[in-house]
Amino acid sequence: MLVNLSEVMNRRGEALEVCVETGFDEFCMNGNSYPVKKKTPVRLTIKSPSPKKVFIAAEAEYVLSAPCDRCLREVEFSIPISYEQEVDFSKAQEECPDGLEEISCISGYDLDVDRLVYEELLVAFPAKVLCREDCLGICNICGADLNAGECGCDRLGMEDEDSLDPRMAAVRDIFRNFTEQSQVLCGANPKGNEKKRGGGNNGSNLSKE
Protein backbone atom coordinates (compact mmCIF):
# COMPACT_ATOMS: atom_id res chain seq x y z
CA MET A 1 0.00 0.00 0.00
CA LEU A 2 1.41 3.38 -1.05
CA VAL A 3 0.63 6.64 0.74
CA ASN A 4 1.49 9.88 -1.06
CA LEU A 5 3.32 12.23 1.31
CA SER A 6 3.13 15.26 -0.96
CA GLU A 7 -0.58 15.57 -0.20
CA VAL A 8 0.24 16.16 3.47
CA MET A 9 3.00 18.61 2.61
CA ASN A 10 0.53 20.67 0.58
CA ARG A 11 -1.70 21.21 3.60
CA ARG A 12 0.92 22.02 6.19
CA GLY A 13 -0.30 22.09 9.78
CA GLU A 14 -2.98 19.46 9.21
CA ALA A 15 -2.25 15.90 10.32
CA LEU A 16 -3.34 12.96 8.22
CA GLU A 17 -4.55 10.05 10.32
CA VAL A 18 -5.48 6.88 8.50
CA CYS A 19 -5.62 3.09 9.07
CA VAL A 20 -3.99 1.04 6.32
CA GLU A 21 -4.26 -2.69 5.64
CA THR A 22 -1.01 -4.37 4.59
CA GLY A 23 -0.89 -6.72 1.65
CA PHE A 24 0.94 -9.79 2.96
CA ASP A 25 -0.11 -12.75 5.13
CA GLU A 26 3.29 -14.28 5.75
CA PHE A 27 6.67 -12.97 6.78
CA CYS A 28 9.63 -14.28 4.76
CA MET A 29 13.18 -14.21 6.06
CA ASN A 30 16.33 -16.17 5.19
CA GLY A 31 14.36 -18.54 2.98
CA ASN A 32 11.80 -19.35 5.69
CA SER A 33 8.13 -18.32 5.74
CA TYR A 34 6.29 -17.51 8.95
CA PRO A 35 2.48 -17.27 8.77
CA VAL A 36 0.84 -14.07 9.99
CA LYS A 37 -1.87 -15.37 12.31
CA LYS A 38 -3.30 -11.99 13.29
CA LYS A 39 -2.63 -8.38 12.40
CA THR A 40 -4.09 -4.99 13.09
CA PRO A 41 -4.38 -2.23 10.50
CA VAL A 42 -1.39 0.11 10.50
CA ARG A 43 -2.40 3.36 12.21
CA LEU A 44 -0.57 6.15 10.40
CA THR A 45 -0.18 9.73 11.59
CA ILE A 46 1.54 11.99 9.05
CA LYS A 47 2.10 15.72 9.37
CA SER A 48 4.26 18.41 7.80
CA PRO A 49 5.69 20.76 10.46
CA SER A 50 7.55 22.84 7.86
CA PRO A 51 8.04 22.98 4.08
CA LYS A 52 9.66 19.85 2.65
CA LYS A 53 9.64 18.16 6.06
CA VAL A 54 7.33 15.30 7.06
CA PHE A 55 6.87 13.46 10.35
CA ILE A 56 5.62 9.85 10.12
CA ALA A 57 4.32 7.71 12.99
CA ALA A 58 2.99 4.17 12.58
CA GLU A 59 1.58 1.66 15.05
CA ALA A 60 0.39 -1.91 14.55
CA GLU A 61 0.62 -5.38 16.04
CA TYR A 62 1.39 -8.65 14.28
CA VAL A 63 1.09 -12.20 15.58
CA LEU A 64 3.42 -14.63 13.79
CA SER A 65 3.89 -18.39 14.00
CA ALA A 66 7.27 -20.15 14.05
CA PRO A 67 8.64 -23.51 15.25
CA CYS A 68 10.14 -23.68 18.73
CA ASP A 69 13.94 -23.77 18.49
CA ARG A 70 14.09 -26.75 20.88
CA CYS A 71 11.06 -28.99 20.26
CA LEU A 72 9.76 -27.71 16.88
CA ARG A 73 6.24 -27.10 18.20
CA GLU A 74 4.50 -24.20 16.47
CA VAL A 75 4.59 -21.07 18.63
CA GLU A 76 2.56 -17.92 18.19
CA PHE A 77 4.14 -14.67 19.37
CA SER A 78 3.26 -11.01 19.10
CA ILE A 79 5.41 -8.26 17.62
CA PRO A 80 4.18 -4.72 18.31
CA ILE A 81 5.26 -2.06 15.83
CA SER A 82 5.92 1.50 16.93
CA TYR A 83 7.66 3.57 14.26
CA GLU A 84 8.58 7.27 14.17
CA GLN A 85 10.57 9.00 11.45
CA GLU A 86 11.12 12.60 10.46
CA VAL A 87 12.04 13.09 6.80
CA ASP A 88 13.61 16.28 5.46
CA PHE A 89 13.11 16.14 1.69
CA SER A 90 15.07 19.36 1.05
CA LYS A 91 18.13 17.94 2.80
CA ALA A 92 17.71 14.62 1.03
CA GLN A 93 17.59 16.31 -2.39
CA GLU A 94 20.78 18.25 -1.65
CA GLU A 95 22.75 15.26 -0.35
CA CYS A 96 21.22 12.55 -2.50
CA PRO A 97 19.61 13.79 -5.72
CA ASP A 98 18.35 10.31 -6.60
CA GLY A 99 16.10 10.16 -3.53
CA LEU A 100 16.02 8.91 0.04
CA GLU A 101 18.14 5.83 -0.52
CA GLU A 102 18.67 5.16 3.18
CA ILE A 103 14.93 5.08 3.92
CA SER A 104 13.89 2.17 1.75
CA CYS A 105 10.18 2.42 2.59
CA ILE A 106 10.04 5.84 0.87
CA SER A 107 10.38 6.18 -2.90
CA GLY A 108 10.03 9.70 -4.23
CA TYR A 109 7.13 11.08 -2.19
CA ASP A 110 5.46 7.67 -1.72
CA LEU A 111 5.50 5.80 1.58
CA ASP A 112 5.39 2.02 1.10
CA VAL A 113 3.53 0.82 4.20
CA ASP A 114 4.14 -2.87 3.43
CA ARG A 115 7.89 -2.24 3.26
CA LEU A 116 7.80 -0.25 6.50
CA VAL A 117 6.06 -3.11 8.33
CA TYR A 118 8.38 -5.73 6.84
CA GLU A 119 11.50 -3.90 7.99
CA GLU A 120 10.10 -3.38 11.48
CA LEU A 121 9.27 -7.10 11.75
CA LEU A 122 12.75 -7.96 10.50
CA VAL A 123 14.38 -5.87 13.23
CA ALA A 124 12.06 -7.10 16.00
CA PHE A 125 11.96 -10.81 15.09
CA PRO A 126 13.20 -12.77 18.14
CA ALA A 127 16.63 -14.37 17.95
CA LYS A 128 15.24 -17.49 19.64
CA VAL A 129 11.65 -18.75 19.55
CA LEU A 130 10.66 -20.96 22.49
CA CYS A 131 7.32 -22.54 23.36
CA ARG A 132 8.30 -21.87 26.98
CA GLU A 133 11.45 -20.74 28.74
CA ASP A 134 12.16 -24.17 30.26
CA CYS A 135 11.41 -26.18 27.10
CA LEU A 136 13.27 -29.50 27.30
CA GLY A 137 13.42 -30.05 23.56
CA ILE A 138 13.41 -33.49 21.94
CA CYS A 139 15.42 -36.63 22.55
CA ASN A 140 18.35 -36.75 20.17
CA ILE A 141 18.05 -40.53 19.96
CA CYS A 142 14.36 -41.31 19.43
CA GLY A 143 12.91 -37.85 18.77
CA ALA A 144 10.39 -37.92 21.62
CA ASP A 145 9.15 -34.62 22.98
CA LEU A 146 10.77 -34.44 26.42
CA ASN A 147 8.21 -31.88 27.59
CA ALA A 148 5.70 -34.76 27.64
CA GLY A 149 7.94 -36.90 29.85
CA GLU A 150 11.11 -38.96 29.76
CA CYS A 151 11.39 -41.40 26.87
CA GLY A 152 13.72 -43.87 28.61
CA CYS A 153 16.65 -43.47 26.22
CA ASP A 154 20.17 -43.38 27.63
CA ARG A 155 21.41 -40.08 26.22
CA LEU A 156 24.65 -39.99 28.25
CA GLY A 157 27.61 -40.65 26.00
CA MET A 158 25.38 -41.03 22.96
CA GLU A 159 26.35 -37.87 21.10
CA ASP A 160 28.43 -39.48 18.34
CA GLU A 161 26.99 -39.66 14.83
CA ASP A 162 26.68 -43.48 14.77
CA SER A 163 24.47 -43.57 17.87
CA LEU A 164 21.74 -41.38 16.36
CA ASP A 165 18.55 -42.87 14.96
CA PRO A 166 18.81 -42.23 11.16
CA ARG A 167 15.44 -40.51 11.33
CA MET A 168 16.88 -38.05 13.82
CA ALA A 169 19.70 -37.03 11.51
CA ALA A 170 17.27 -35.00 9.41
CA VAL A 171 15.83 -33.36 12.54
CA ARG A 172 19.33 -32.55 13.75
CA ASP A 173 20.14 -30.89 10.42
CA ILE A 174 16.93 -28.83 10.63
CA PHE A 175 17.96 -27.58 14.06
CA ARG A 176 21.45 -26.72 12.85
CA ASN A 177 20.20 -24.83 9.79
CA PHE A 178 17.57 -22.97 11.77
CA THR A 179 20.14 -22.00 14.44
CA GLU A 180 22.59 -20.74 11.81
CA GLN A 181 19.88 -18.63 10.17
CA SER A 182 18.88 -17.19 13.56
CA GLN A 183 22.50 -16.22 14.21
CA VAL A 184 22.66 -14.50 10.82
CA LEU A 185 19.53 -12.55 11.71
CA CYS A 186 20.97 -11.48 15.08
CA GLY A 187 24.01 -10.08 13.35
CA ALA A 188 21.99 -8.29 10.69
CA ASN A 189 21.15 -4.66 11.28
CA PRO A 190 19.75 -3.07 8.12
CA LYS A 191 21.18 0.35 7.45
CA GLY A 192 18.82 3.27 7.67
CA ASN A 193 18.25 6.66 9.17
CA GLU A 194 18.15 6.64 12.95
CA LYS A 195 14.63 6.00 14.17
CA LYS A 196 12.94 6.85 17.41
CA ARG A 197 11.27 3.71 18.66
CA GLY A 198 8.82 2.96 21.38
CA GLY A 199 7.64 -0.36 22.78
CA GLY A 200 9.70 -2.86 20.81
CA ASN A 201 9.71 -6.62 21.33
CA ASN A 202 12.47 -9.19 21.52
CA GLY A 203 11.55 -8.97 15.83
CA SER A 204 6.58 -11.49 2.67
CA ASN A 205 6.23 -10.95 -0.23
CA LEU A 206 5.56 -7.29 -0.57
CA SER A 207 2.65 -6.08 -2.60
CA LYS A 208 1.72 -2.60 -3.62
CA GLU A 209 -1.87 -1.52 -3.92
Coordinates of C-alpha atoms in Angstrom, one line a residue:
M1 CA 0.0 0.0 0.0
L2 CA 1.4 3.4 -1.0
V3 CA 0.6 6.6 0.7
N4 CA 1.5 9.9 -1.1
L5 CA 3.3 12.2 1.3
S6 CA 3.1 15.3 -1.0
E7 CA -0.6 15.6 -0.2
V8 CA 0.2 16.2 3.5
M9 CA 3.0 18.6 2.6
N10 CA 0.5 20.7 0.6
R11 CA -1.7 21.2 3.6
R12 CA 0.9 22.0 6.2
G13 CA -0.3 22.1 9.8
E14 CA -3.0 19.5 9.2
A15 CA -2.2 15.9 10.3
L16 CA -3.3 13.0 8.2
E17 CA -4.6 10.0 10.3
V18 CA -5.5 6.9 8.5
C19 CA -5.6 3.1 9.1
V20 CA -4.0 1.0 6.3
E21 CA -4.3 -2.7 5.6
T22 CA -1.0 -4.4 4.6
G23 CA -0.9 -6.7 1.7
F24 CA 0.9 -9.8 3.0
D25 CA -0.1 -12.7 5.1
E26 CA 3.3 -14.3 5.7
F27 CA 6.7 -13.0 6.8
C28 CA 9.6 -14.3 4.8
M29 CA 13.2 -14.2 6.1
N30 CA 16.3 -16.2 5.2
G31 CA 14.4 -18.5 3.0
N32 CA 11.8 -19.3 5.7
S33 CA 8.1 -18.3 5.7
Y34 CA 6.3 -17.5 9.0
P35 CA 2.5 -17.3 8.8
V36 CA 0.8 -14.1 10.0
K37 CA -1.9 -15.4 12.3
K38 CA -3.3 -12.0 13.3
K39 CA -2.6 -8.4 12.4
T40 CA -4.1 -5.0 13.1
P41 CA -4.4 -2.2 10.5
V42 CA -1.4 0.1 10.5
R43 CA -2.4 3.4 12.2
L44 CA -0.6 6.1 10.4
T45 CA -0.2 9.7 11.6
I46 CA 1.5 12.0 9.1
K47 CA 2.1 15.7 9.4
S48 CA 4.3 18.4 7.8
P49 CA 5.7 20.8 10.5
S50 CA 7.5 22.8 7.9
P51 CA 8.0 23.0 4.1
K52 CA 9.7 19.9 2.6
K53 CA 9.6 18.2 6.1
V54 CA 7.3 15.3 7.1
F55 CA 6.9 13.5 10.4
I56 CA 5.6 9.9 10.1
A57 CA 4.3 7.7 13.0
A58 CA 3.0 4.2 12.6
E59 CA 1.6 1.7 15.1
A60 CA 0.4 -1.9 14.5
E61 CA 0.6 -5.4 16.0
Y62 CA 1.4 -8.7 14.3
V63 CA 1.1 -12.2 15.6
L64 CA 3.4 -14.6 13.8
S65 CA 3.9 -18.4 14.0
A66 CA 7.3 -20.1 14.0
P67 CA 8.6 -23.5 15.3
C68 CA 10.1 -23.7 18.7
D69 CA 13.9 -23.8 18.5
R70 CA 14.1 -26.7 20.9
C71 CA 11.1 -29.0 20.3
L72 CA 9.8 -27.7 16.9
R73 CA 6.2 -27.1 18.2
E74 CA 4.5 -24.2 16.5
V75 CA 4.6 -21.1 18.6
E76 CA 2.6 -17.9 18.2
F77 CA 4.1 -14.7 19.4
S78 CA 3.3 -11.0 19.1
I79 CA 5.4 -8.3 17.6
P80 CA 4.2 -4.7 18.3
I81 CA 5.3 -2.1 15.8
S82 CA 5.9 1.5 16.9
Y83 CA 7.7 3.6 14.3
E84 CA 8.6 7.3 14.2
Q85 CA 10.6 9.0 11.5
E86 CA 11.1 12.6 10.5
V87 CA 12.0 13.1 6.8
D88 CA 13.6 16.3 5.5
F89 CA 13.1 16.1 1.7
S90 CA 15.1 19.4 1.1
K91 CA 18.1 17.9 2.8
A92 CA 17.7 14.6 1.0
Q93 CA 17.6 16.3 -2.4
E94 CA 20.8 18.3 -1.6
E95 CA 22.7 15.3 -0.3
C96 CA 21.2 12.5 -2.5
P97 CA 19.6 13.8 -5.7
D98 CA 18.3 10.3 -6.6
G99 CA 16.1 10.2 -3.5
L100 CA 16.0 8.9 0.0
E101 CA 18.1 5.8 -0.5
E102 CA 18.7 5.2 3.2
I103 CA 14.9 5.1 3.9
S104 CA 13.9 2.2 1.8
C105 CA 10.2 2.4 2.6
I106 CA 10.0 5.8 0.9
S107 CA 10.4 6.2 -2.9
G108 CA 10.0 9.7 -4.2
Y109 CA 7.1 11.1 -2.2
D110 CA 5.5 7.7 -1.7
L111 CA 5.5 5.8 1.6
D112 CA 5.4 2.0 1.1
V113 CA 3.5 0.8 4.2
D114 CA 4.1 -2.9 3.4
R115 CA 7.9 -2.2 3.3
L116 CA 7.8 -0.2 6.5
V117 CA 6.1 -3.1 8.3
Y118 CA 8.4 -5.7 6.8
E119 CA 11.5 -3.9 8.0
E120 CA 10.1 -3.4 11.5
L121 CA 9.3 -7.1 11.8
L122 CA 12.7 -8.0 10.5
V123 CA 14.4 -5.9 13.2
A124 CA 12.1 -7.1 16.0
F125 CA 12.0 -10.8 15.1
P126 CA 13.2 -12.8 18.1
A127 CA 16.6 -14.4 17.9
K128 CA 15.2 -17.5 19.6
V129 CA 11.7 -18.8 19.6
L130 CA 10.7 -21.0 22.5
C131 CA 7.3 -22.5 23.4
R132 CA 8.3 -21.9 27.0
E133 CA 11.5 -20.7 28.7
D134 CA 12.2 -24.2 30.3
C135 CA 11.4 -26.2 27.1
L136 CA 13.3 -29.5 27.3
G137 CA 13.4 -30.1 23.6
I138 CA 13.4 -33.5 21.9
C139 CA 15.4 -36.6 22.6
N140 CA 18.4 -36.8 20.2
I141 CA 18.0 -40.5 20.0
C142 CA 14.4 -41.3 19.4
G143 CA 12.9 -37.8 18.8
A144 CA 10.4 -37.9 21.6
D145 CA 9.1 -34.6 23.0
L146 CA 10.8 -34.4 26.4
N147 CA 8.2 -31.9 27.6
A148 CA 5.7 -34.8 27.6
G149 CA 7.9 -36.9 29.9
E150 CA 11.1 -39.0 29.8
C151 CA 11.4 -41.4 26.9
G152 CA 13.7 -43.9 28.6
C153 CA 16.6 -43.5 26.2
D154 CA 20.2 -43.4 27.6
R155 CA 21.4 -40.1 26.2
L156 CA 24.7 -40.0 28.2
G157 CA 27.6 -40.6 26.0
M158 CA 25.4 -41.0 23.0
E159 CA 26.4 -37.9 21.1
D160 CA 28.4 -39.5 18.3
E161 CA 27.0 -39.7 14.8
D162 CA 26.7 -43.5 14.8
S163 CA 24.5 -43.6 17.9
L164 CA 21.7 -41.4 16.4
D165 CA 18.5 -42.9 15.0
P166 CA 18.8 -42.2 11.2
R167 CA 15.4 -40.5 11.3
M168 CA 16.9 -38.1 13.8
A169 CA 19.7 -37.0 11.5
A170 CA 17.3 -35.0 9.4
V171 CA 15.8 -33.4 12.5
R172 CA 19.3 -32.5 13.7
D173 CA 20.1 -30.9 10.4
I174 CA 16.9 -28.8 10.6
F175 CA 18.0 -27.6 14.1
R176 CA 21.5 -26.7 12.8
N177 CA 20.2 -24.8 9.8
F178 CA 17.6 -23.0 11.8
T179 CA 20.1 -22.0 14.4
E180 CA 22.6 -20.7 11.8
Q181 CA 19.9 -18.6 10.2
S182 CA 18.9 -17.2 13.6
Q183 CA 22.5 -16.2 14.2
V184 CA 22.7 -14.5 10.8
L185 CA 19.5 -12.6 11.7
C186 CA 21.0 -11.5 15.1
G187 CA 24.0 -10.1 13.3
A188 CA 22.0 -8.3 10.7
N189 CA 21.1 -4.7 11.3
P190 CA 19.7 -3.1 8.1
K191 CA 21.2 0.4 7.5
G192 CA 18.8 3.3 7.7
N193 CA 18.3 6.7 9.2
E194 CA 18.2 6.6 12.9
K195 CA 14.6 6.0 14.2
K196 CA 12.9 6.8 17.4
R197 CA 11.3 3.7 18.7
G198 CA 8.8 3.0 21.4
G199 CA 7.6 -0.4 22.8
G200 CA 9.7 -2.9 20.8
N201 CA 9.7 -6.6 21.3
N202 CA 12.5 -9.2 21.5
G203 CA 11.6 -9.0 15.8
S204 CA 6.6 -11.5 2.7
N205 CA 6.2 -10.9 -0.2
L206 CA 5.6 -7.3 -0.6
S207 CA 2.6 -6.1 -2.6
K208 CA 1.7 -2.6 -3.6
E209 CA -1.9 -1.5 -3.9

